[in-house]
Coordinates of C-alpha atoms in Angstrom, one line a residue:
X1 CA 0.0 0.0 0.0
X2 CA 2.7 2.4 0.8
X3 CA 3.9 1.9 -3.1
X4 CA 0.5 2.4 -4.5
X5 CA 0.1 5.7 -2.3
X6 CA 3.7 7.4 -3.3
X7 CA 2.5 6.4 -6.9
X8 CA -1.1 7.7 -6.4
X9 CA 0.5 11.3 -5.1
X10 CA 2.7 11.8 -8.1
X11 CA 0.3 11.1 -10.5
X12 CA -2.3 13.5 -8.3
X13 CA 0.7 15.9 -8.3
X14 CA 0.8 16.3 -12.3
X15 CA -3.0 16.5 -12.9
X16 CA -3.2 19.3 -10.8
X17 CA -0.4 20.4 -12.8
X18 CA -3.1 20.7 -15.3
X19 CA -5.9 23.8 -15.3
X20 CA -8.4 22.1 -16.2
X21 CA -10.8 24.7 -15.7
X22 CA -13.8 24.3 -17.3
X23 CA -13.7 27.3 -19.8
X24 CA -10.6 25.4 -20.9
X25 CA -9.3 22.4 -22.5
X26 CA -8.8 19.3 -20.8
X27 CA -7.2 17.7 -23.9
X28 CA -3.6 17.1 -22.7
X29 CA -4.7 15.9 -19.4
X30 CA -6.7 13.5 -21.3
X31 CA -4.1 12.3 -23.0
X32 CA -1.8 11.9 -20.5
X33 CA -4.5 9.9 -18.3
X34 CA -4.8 7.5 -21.6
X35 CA -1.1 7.1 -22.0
X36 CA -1.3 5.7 -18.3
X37 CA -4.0 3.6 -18.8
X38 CA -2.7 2.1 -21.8
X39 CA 1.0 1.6 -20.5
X40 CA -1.7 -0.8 -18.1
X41 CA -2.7 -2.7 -20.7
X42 CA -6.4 -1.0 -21.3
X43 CA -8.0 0.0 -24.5
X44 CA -8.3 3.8 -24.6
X45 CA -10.9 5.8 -26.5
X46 CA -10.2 9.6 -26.4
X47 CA -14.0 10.8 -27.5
X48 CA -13.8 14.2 -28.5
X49 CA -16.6 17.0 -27.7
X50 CA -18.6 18.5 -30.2
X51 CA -17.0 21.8 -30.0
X52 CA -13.4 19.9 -30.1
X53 CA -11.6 21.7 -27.5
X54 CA -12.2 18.8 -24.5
X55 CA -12.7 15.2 -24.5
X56 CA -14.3 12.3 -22.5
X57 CA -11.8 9.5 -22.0
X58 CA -12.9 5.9 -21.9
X59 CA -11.0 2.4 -21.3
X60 CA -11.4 -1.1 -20.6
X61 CA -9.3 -3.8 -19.0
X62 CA -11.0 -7.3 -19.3
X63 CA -12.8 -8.9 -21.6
X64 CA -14.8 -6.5 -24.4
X65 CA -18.3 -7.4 -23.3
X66 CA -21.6 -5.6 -21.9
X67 CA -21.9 -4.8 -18.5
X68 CA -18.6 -4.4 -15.6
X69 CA -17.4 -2.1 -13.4
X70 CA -16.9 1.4 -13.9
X71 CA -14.9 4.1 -12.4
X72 CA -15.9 7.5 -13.0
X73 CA -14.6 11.5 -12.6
X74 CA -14.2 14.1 -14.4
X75 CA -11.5 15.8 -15.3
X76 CA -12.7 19.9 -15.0
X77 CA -11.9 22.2 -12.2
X78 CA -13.7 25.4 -10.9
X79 CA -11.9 28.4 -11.6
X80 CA -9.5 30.2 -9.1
X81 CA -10.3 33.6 -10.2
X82 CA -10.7 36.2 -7.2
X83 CA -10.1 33.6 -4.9
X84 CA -7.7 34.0 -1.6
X85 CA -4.9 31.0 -2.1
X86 CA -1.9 31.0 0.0
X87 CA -0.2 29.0 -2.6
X88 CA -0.1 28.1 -6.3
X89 CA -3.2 26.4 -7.1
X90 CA -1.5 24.6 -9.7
X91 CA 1.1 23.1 -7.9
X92 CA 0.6 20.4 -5.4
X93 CA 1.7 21.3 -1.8
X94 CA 2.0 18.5 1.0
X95 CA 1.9 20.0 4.5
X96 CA 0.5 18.9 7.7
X97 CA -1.2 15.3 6.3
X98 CA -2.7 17.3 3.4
X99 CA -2.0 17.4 -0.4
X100 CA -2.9 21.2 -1.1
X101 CA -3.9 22.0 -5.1
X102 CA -6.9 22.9 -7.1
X103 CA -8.9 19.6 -7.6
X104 CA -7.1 17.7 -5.3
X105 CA -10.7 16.7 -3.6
X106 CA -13.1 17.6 -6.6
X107 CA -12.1 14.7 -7.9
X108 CA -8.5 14.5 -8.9
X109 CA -7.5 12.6 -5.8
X110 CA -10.0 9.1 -6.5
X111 CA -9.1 9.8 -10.4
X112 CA -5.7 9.5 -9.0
X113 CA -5.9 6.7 -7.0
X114 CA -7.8 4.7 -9.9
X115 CA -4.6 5.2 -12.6
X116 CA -2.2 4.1 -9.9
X117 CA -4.1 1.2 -9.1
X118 CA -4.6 0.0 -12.9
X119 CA -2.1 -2.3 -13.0
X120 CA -2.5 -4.3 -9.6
X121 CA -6.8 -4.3 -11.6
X122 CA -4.5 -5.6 -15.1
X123 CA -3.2 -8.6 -13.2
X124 CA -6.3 -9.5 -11.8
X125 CA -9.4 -8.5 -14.2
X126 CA -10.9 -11.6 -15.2
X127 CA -14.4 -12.5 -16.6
X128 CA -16.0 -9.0 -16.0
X129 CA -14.4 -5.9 -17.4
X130 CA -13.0 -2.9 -15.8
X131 CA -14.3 0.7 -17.0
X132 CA -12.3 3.8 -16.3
X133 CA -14.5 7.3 -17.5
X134 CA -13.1 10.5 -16.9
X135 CA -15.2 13.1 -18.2
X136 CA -15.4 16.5 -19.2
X137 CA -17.4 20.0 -18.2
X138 CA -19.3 17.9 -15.3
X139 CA -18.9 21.4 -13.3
X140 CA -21.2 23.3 -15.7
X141 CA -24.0 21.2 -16.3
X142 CA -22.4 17.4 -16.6
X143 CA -22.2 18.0 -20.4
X144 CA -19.4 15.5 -20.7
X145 CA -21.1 12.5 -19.1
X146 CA -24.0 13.0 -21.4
X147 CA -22.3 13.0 -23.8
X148 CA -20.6 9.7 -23.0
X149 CA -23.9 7.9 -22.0
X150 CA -25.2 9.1 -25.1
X151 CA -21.7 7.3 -27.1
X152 CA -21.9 3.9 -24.7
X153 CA -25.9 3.7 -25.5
X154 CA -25.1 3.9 -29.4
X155 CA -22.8 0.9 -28.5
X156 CA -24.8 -0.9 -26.7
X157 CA -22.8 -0.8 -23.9
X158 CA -24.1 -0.4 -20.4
X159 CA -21.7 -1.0 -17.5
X160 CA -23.3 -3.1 -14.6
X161 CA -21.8 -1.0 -11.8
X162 CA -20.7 2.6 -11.2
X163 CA -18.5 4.0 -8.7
X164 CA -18.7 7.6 -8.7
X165 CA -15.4 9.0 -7.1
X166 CA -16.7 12.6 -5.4
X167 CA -15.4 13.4 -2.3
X168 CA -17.8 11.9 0.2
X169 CA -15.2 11.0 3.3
X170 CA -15.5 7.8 1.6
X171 CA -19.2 7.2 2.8
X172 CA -21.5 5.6 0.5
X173 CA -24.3 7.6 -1.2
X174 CA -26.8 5.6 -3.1
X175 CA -28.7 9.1 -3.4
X176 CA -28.9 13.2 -4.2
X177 CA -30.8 15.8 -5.6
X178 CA -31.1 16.5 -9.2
X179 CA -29.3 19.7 -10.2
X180 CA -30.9 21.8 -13.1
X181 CA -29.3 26.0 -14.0
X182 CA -30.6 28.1 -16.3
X183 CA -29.7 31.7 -17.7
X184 CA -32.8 33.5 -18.3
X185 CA -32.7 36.9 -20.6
X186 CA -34.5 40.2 -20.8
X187 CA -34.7 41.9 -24.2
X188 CA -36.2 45.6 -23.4
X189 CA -35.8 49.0 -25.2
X190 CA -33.3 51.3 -23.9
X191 CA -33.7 55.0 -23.2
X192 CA -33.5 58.1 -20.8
X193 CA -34.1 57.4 -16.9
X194 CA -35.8 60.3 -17.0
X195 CA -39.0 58.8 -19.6
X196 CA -39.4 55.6 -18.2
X197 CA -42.7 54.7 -19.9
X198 CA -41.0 55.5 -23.1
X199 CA -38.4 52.6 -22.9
X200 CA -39.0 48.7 -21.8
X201 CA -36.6 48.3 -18.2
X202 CA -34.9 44.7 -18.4
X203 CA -33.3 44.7 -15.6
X204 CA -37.0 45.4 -14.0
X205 CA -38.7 42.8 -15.4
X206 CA -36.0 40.6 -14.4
X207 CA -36.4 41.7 -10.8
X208 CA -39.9 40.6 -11.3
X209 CA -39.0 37.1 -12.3
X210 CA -36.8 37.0 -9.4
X211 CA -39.9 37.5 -7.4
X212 CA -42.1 34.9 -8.6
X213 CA -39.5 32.6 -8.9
X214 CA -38.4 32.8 -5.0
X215 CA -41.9 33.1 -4.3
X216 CA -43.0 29.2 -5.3
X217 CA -40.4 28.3 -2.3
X218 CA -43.4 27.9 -0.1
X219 CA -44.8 25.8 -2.5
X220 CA -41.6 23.7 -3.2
X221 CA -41.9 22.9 0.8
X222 CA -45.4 22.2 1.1
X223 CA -44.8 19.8 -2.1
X224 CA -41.8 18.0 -0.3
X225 CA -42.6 13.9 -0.4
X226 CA -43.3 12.7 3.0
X227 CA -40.4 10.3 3.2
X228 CA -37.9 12.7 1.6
X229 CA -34.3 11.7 3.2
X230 CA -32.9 14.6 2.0
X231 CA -31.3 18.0 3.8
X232 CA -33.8 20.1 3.2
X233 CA -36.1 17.9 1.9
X234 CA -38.1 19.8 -0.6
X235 CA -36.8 20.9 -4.0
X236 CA -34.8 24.5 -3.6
X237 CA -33.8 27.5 -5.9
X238 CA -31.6 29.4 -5.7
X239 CA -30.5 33.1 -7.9
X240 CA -26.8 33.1 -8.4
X241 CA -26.8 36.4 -10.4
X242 CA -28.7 39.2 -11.8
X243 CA -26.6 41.7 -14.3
X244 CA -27.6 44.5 -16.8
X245 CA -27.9 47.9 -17.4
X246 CA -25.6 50.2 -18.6
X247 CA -25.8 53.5 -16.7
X248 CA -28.0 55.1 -14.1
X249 CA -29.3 57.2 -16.2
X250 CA -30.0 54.7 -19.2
X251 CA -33.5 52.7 -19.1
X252 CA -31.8 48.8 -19.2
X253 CA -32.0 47.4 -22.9
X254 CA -31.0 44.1 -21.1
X255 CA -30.6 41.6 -18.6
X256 CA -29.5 38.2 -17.8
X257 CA -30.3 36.0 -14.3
X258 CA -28.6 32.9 -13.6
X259 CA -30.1 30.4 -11.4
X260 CA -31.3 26.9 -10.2
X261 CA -33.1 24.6 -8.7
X262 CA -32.2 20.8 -7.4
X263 CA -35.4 18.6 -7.2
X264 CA -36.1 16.1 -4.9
X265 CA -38.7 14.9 -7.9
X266 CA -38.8 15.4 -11.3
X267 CA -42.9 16.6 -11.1
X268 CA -41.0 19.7 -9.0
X269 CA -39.1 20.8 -11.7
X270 CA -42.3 20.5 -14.2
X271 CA -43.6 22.6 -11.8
X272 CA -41.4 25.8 -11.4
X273 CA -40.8 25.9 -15.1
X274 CA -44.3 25.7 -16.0
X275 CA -45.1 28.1 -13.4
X276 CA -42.2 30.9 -14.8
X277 CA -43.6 29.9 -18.1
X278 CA -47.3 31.4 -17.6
X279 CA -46.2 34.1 -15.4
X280 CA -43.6 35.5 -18.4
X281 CA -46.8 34.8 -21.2
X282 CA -49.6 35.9 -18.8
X283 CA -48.1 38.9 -17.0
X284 CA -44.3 40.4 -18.4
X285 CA -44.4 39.8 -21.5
X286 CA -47.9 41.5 -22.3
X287 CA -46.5 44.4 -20.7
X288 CA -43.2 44.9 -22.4
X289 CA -44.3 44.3 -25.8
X290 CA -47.3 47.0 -25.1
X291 CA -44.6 49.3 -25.6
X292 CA -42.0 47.5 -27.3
X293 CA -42.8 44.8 -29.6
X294 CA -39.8 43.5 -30.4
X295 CA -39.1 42.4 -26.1
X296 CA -38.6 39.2 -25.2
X297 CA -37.6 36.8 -22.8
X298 CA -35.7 33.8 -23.4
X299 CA -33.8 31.1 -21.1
X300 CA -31.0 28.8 -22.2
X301 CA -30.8 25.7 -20.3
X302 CA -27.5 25.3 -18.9
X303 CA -27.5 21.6 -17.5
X304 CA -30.3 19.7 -16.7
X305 CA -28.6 16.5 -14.5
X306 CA -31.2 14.0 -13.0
X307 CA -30.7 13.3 -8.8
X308 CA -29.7 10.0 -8.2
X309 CA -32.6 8.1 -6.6
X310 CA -32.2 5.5 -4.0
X311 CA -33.8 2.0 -5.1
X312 CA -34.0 -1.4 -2.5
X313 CA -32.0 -3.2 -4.8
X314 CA -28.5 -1.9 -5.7
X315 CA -25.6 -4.2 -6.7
X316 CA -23.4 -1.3 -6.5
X317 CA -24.2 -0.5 -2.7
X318 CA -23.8 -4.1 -2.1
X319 CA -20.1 -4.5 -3.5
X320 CA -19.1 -0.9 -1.9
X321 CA -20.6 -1.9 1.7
X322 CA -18.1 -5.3 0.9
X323 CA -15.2 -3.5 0.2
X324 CA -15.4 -0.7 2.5
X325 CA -17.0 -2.4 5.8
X326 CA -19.7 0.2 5.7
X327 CA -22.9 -1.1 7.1
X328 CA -25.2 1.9 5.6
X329 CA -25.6 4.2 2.6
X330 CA -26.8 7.9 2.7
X331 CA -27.7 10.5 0.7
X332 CA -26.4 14.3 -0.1
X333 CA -27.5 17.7 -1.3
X334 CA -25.5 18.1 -4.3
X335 CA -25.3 17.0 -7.1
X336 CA -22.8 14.7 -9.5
X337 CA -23.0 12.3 -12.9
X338 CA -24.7 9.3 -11.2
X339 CA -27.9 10.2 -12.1
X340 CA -26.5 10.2 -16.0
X341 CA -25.6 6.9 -15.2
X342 CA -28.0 5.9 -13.5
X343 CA -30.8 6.6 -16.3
X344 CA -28.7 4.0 -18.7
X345 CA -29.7 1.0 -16.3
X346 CA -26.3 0.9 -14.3
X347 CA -26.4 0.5 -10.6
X348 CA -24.8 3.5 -9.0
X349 CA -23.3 4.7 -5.9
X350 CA -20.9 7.9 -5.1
X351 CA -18.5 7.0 -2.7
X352 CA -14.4 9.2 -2.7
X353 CA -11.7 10.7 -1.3
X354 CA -11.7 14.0 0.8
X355 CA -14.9 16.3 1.9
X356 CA -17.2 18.6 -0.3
X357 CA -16.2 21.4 2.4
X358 CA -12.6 21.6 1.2
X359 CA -14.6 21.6 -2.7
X360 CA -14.5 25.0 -4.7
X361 CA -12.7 27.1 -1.9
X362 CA -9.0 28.6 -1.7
X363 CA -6.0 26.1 -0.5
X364 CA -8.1 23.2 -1.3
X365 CA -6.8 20.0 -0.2
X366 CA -7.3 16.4 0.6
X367 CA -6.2 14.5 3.3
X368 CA -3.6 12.0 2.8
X369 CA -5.7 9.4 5.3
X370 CA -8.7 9.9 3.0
X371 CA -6.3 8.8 -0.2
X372 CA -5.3 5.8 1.9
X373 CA -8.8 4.6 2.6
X374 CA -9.4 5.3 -1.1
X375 CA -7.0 3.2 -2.1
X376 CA -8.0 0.1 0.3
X377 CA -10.4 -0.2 -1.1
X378 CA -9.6 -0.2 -4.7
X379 CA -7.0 -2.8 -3.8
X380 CA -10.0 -4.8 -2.4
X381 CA -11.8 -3.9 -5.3
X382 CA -8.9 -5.4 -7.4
X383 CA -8.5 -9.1 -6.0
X384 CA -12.4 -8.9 -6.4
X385 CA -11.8 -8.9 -9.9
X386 CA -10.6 -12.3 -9.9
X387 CA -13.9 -14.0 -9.1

């Protein structure tokens, strides 16, 4: 184990190496993780994105048949921008029991950990395959596991068993919310502050959406299912950003406002959308065109990622409770690819290296003790193989 941990922190040492960010390429990371992989013996497929800039990449060890194990992460980071690091973000730091770099807990540790460990899983693999997917853009709406799920269904592939390395403190988590954002626009009519019935406000009528959107929280709690397990345990929303306007003295021609909501049910999300829906036909837009017929409103639809949903049966629970000693499962707030997965017929649980509260924040870091769990059970995971 000590081997497979010094190799585990070099390789997590050169992918933070890599800024993965998402509004960049992951390309040569990609690469590199391939050129691992297949030093190990697997079959590599680099599948590109449709804008060509990133990449999903895919392998097998074991036999080229349906079904397996799969080991999944992806590969983008959240940016550092504005952020209050104490250290390059870029460069792995070990202090005080901690390996310190962007994406050293969301998820480049447990991505990590599964390349060191392909070989000891190359001398053991046997009659069910091994999957590795490491995927792109997963921080801005899981576009690269779609993606992926949409390439493995047009093979007729569908792996038996996911493992989806987020940081969890290694706990096992058999269920989450889904997690759906959307940017909604305002197209208005600009003018003078001082005539404001001659112009159409955007940044107004955005306010107004704000309102009625954070006013169907009430209902979003009241709509909560009686045996919800989760923390809350009705469907939120949340506004992460209102902009426009150009002046204070210039009537807003525009706006934008970025938000979301993560359903506990998909009916919920049916729900707010429908009900934003009739409030922009019914109510803002009636008004803005009344002056300016050319307004409109118009929302893009970031990432729609279904919540993973518990289920009584779950082979995947069942081999992680095995390898890890764990005697229960739980469920989380946020959200990850597993629902993706989960939607092809694959038996999913999230279960990694290192806490969401180091995620997203300056000087994150995961703790060397959570990378030697992690790799426990991989190892355990490995001589399973055999069987």
């Amino acid at each position: 184990m000590v081997n497979h941990l010094q190799r585990t922190t070099e390789i997590l040492g050169d992918l933070i190496a890599y800024p993965t960010v998402s509004v960049d390429s992951n390309f040569d990371m990609i690469l590199h993780m391939a050129g691992l992989l297949e030093d190990a013996g697997a079959r590599c497929d680099v599948i590109s994105s449709p804008c060509g800039t990133k990449a999903n990449l895919f392998a097998t060890l074991g036999p080229d048949r349906n079904g397996g194990i799969l080991l999944s992460g992806h590969s983008d980071v959240v940016p550092v921008t504005d952020q209050a690091w104490t250290r390059d973000p870029f460069v792995m730091d070990e202090a005080d029991g901690r390996l310190y770099g962007r994406g050293s807990c969301d998820m480049k540790g447990f991505i990590a950990a599964a390349l060191a460990m392909a070989p000891h899983f190359a001398e053991r693999v046997a009659a069910r395959p091994l999957h590795f997917a490491f995927t792109y853009d997963e921080e801005v709406g899981c576009m690269g596991a779609r993606h992926l799920a949409d390439e493995l269904s047009e093979r007729g592939l569908t792996p038996g068993v996911a493992i989806i390395g987020e940081p969890t403190e290694m706990r096992i988590i058999d269920g989450h919310k889904g997690c759906n954002e959307y940017t909604t626009r305002f197209n208005g009519l600009a003018g003078h502050g001082s005539l404001p019935d001659h112009g159409v406000n955007a940044v107004e009528y955005a306010v107004r959406y704000v309102n009625h959107l954070l006013g169907l929280k009430d209902a979003l709690r009241e709509r909560a299912p009686k045996d919800s397990p989760f923390d809350p345990p009705w469907t939120t929303v949340n506004v992460g950003a209102l902009t426009g306007g150009v002046a204070h003295n210039v009537i807003a021609p525009s706006a934008e406002v970025e938000w979301e909501m993560r359903p506990v049910q998909p009916g919920d999300a049916d729900f707010v959308k429908q009900s934003l829906q009739h409030y922009c036909e019914t109510e803002l837009l009636p008004r803005m065109r009344a002056v300016h017929p050319g307004a409109y409103i118009t929302t893009e639809i970031i990432g729609e990622v279904a919540g993973l949903i518990p289920t009584d049966e779950n082979e995947a629970r069942r081999i992680m409770a095995e390898l890890t000693g764990a005697n229960s499962s739980d469920v989380v707030a946020f959200g990850t690819e597993a629902g993706i997965f989960q939607a092809m017929g694959t038996d999913v649980v999230v279960c990694g290296p290192g806490s969401i509260e180091q995620a997203h924040k300056a000087d994150e870091y995961l703790a060397i003790e959570q990378l030697a769990q992690c790799l426990t059970m991989l190892e355990s995971l490995g001589d399973r193989l055999c069987d």
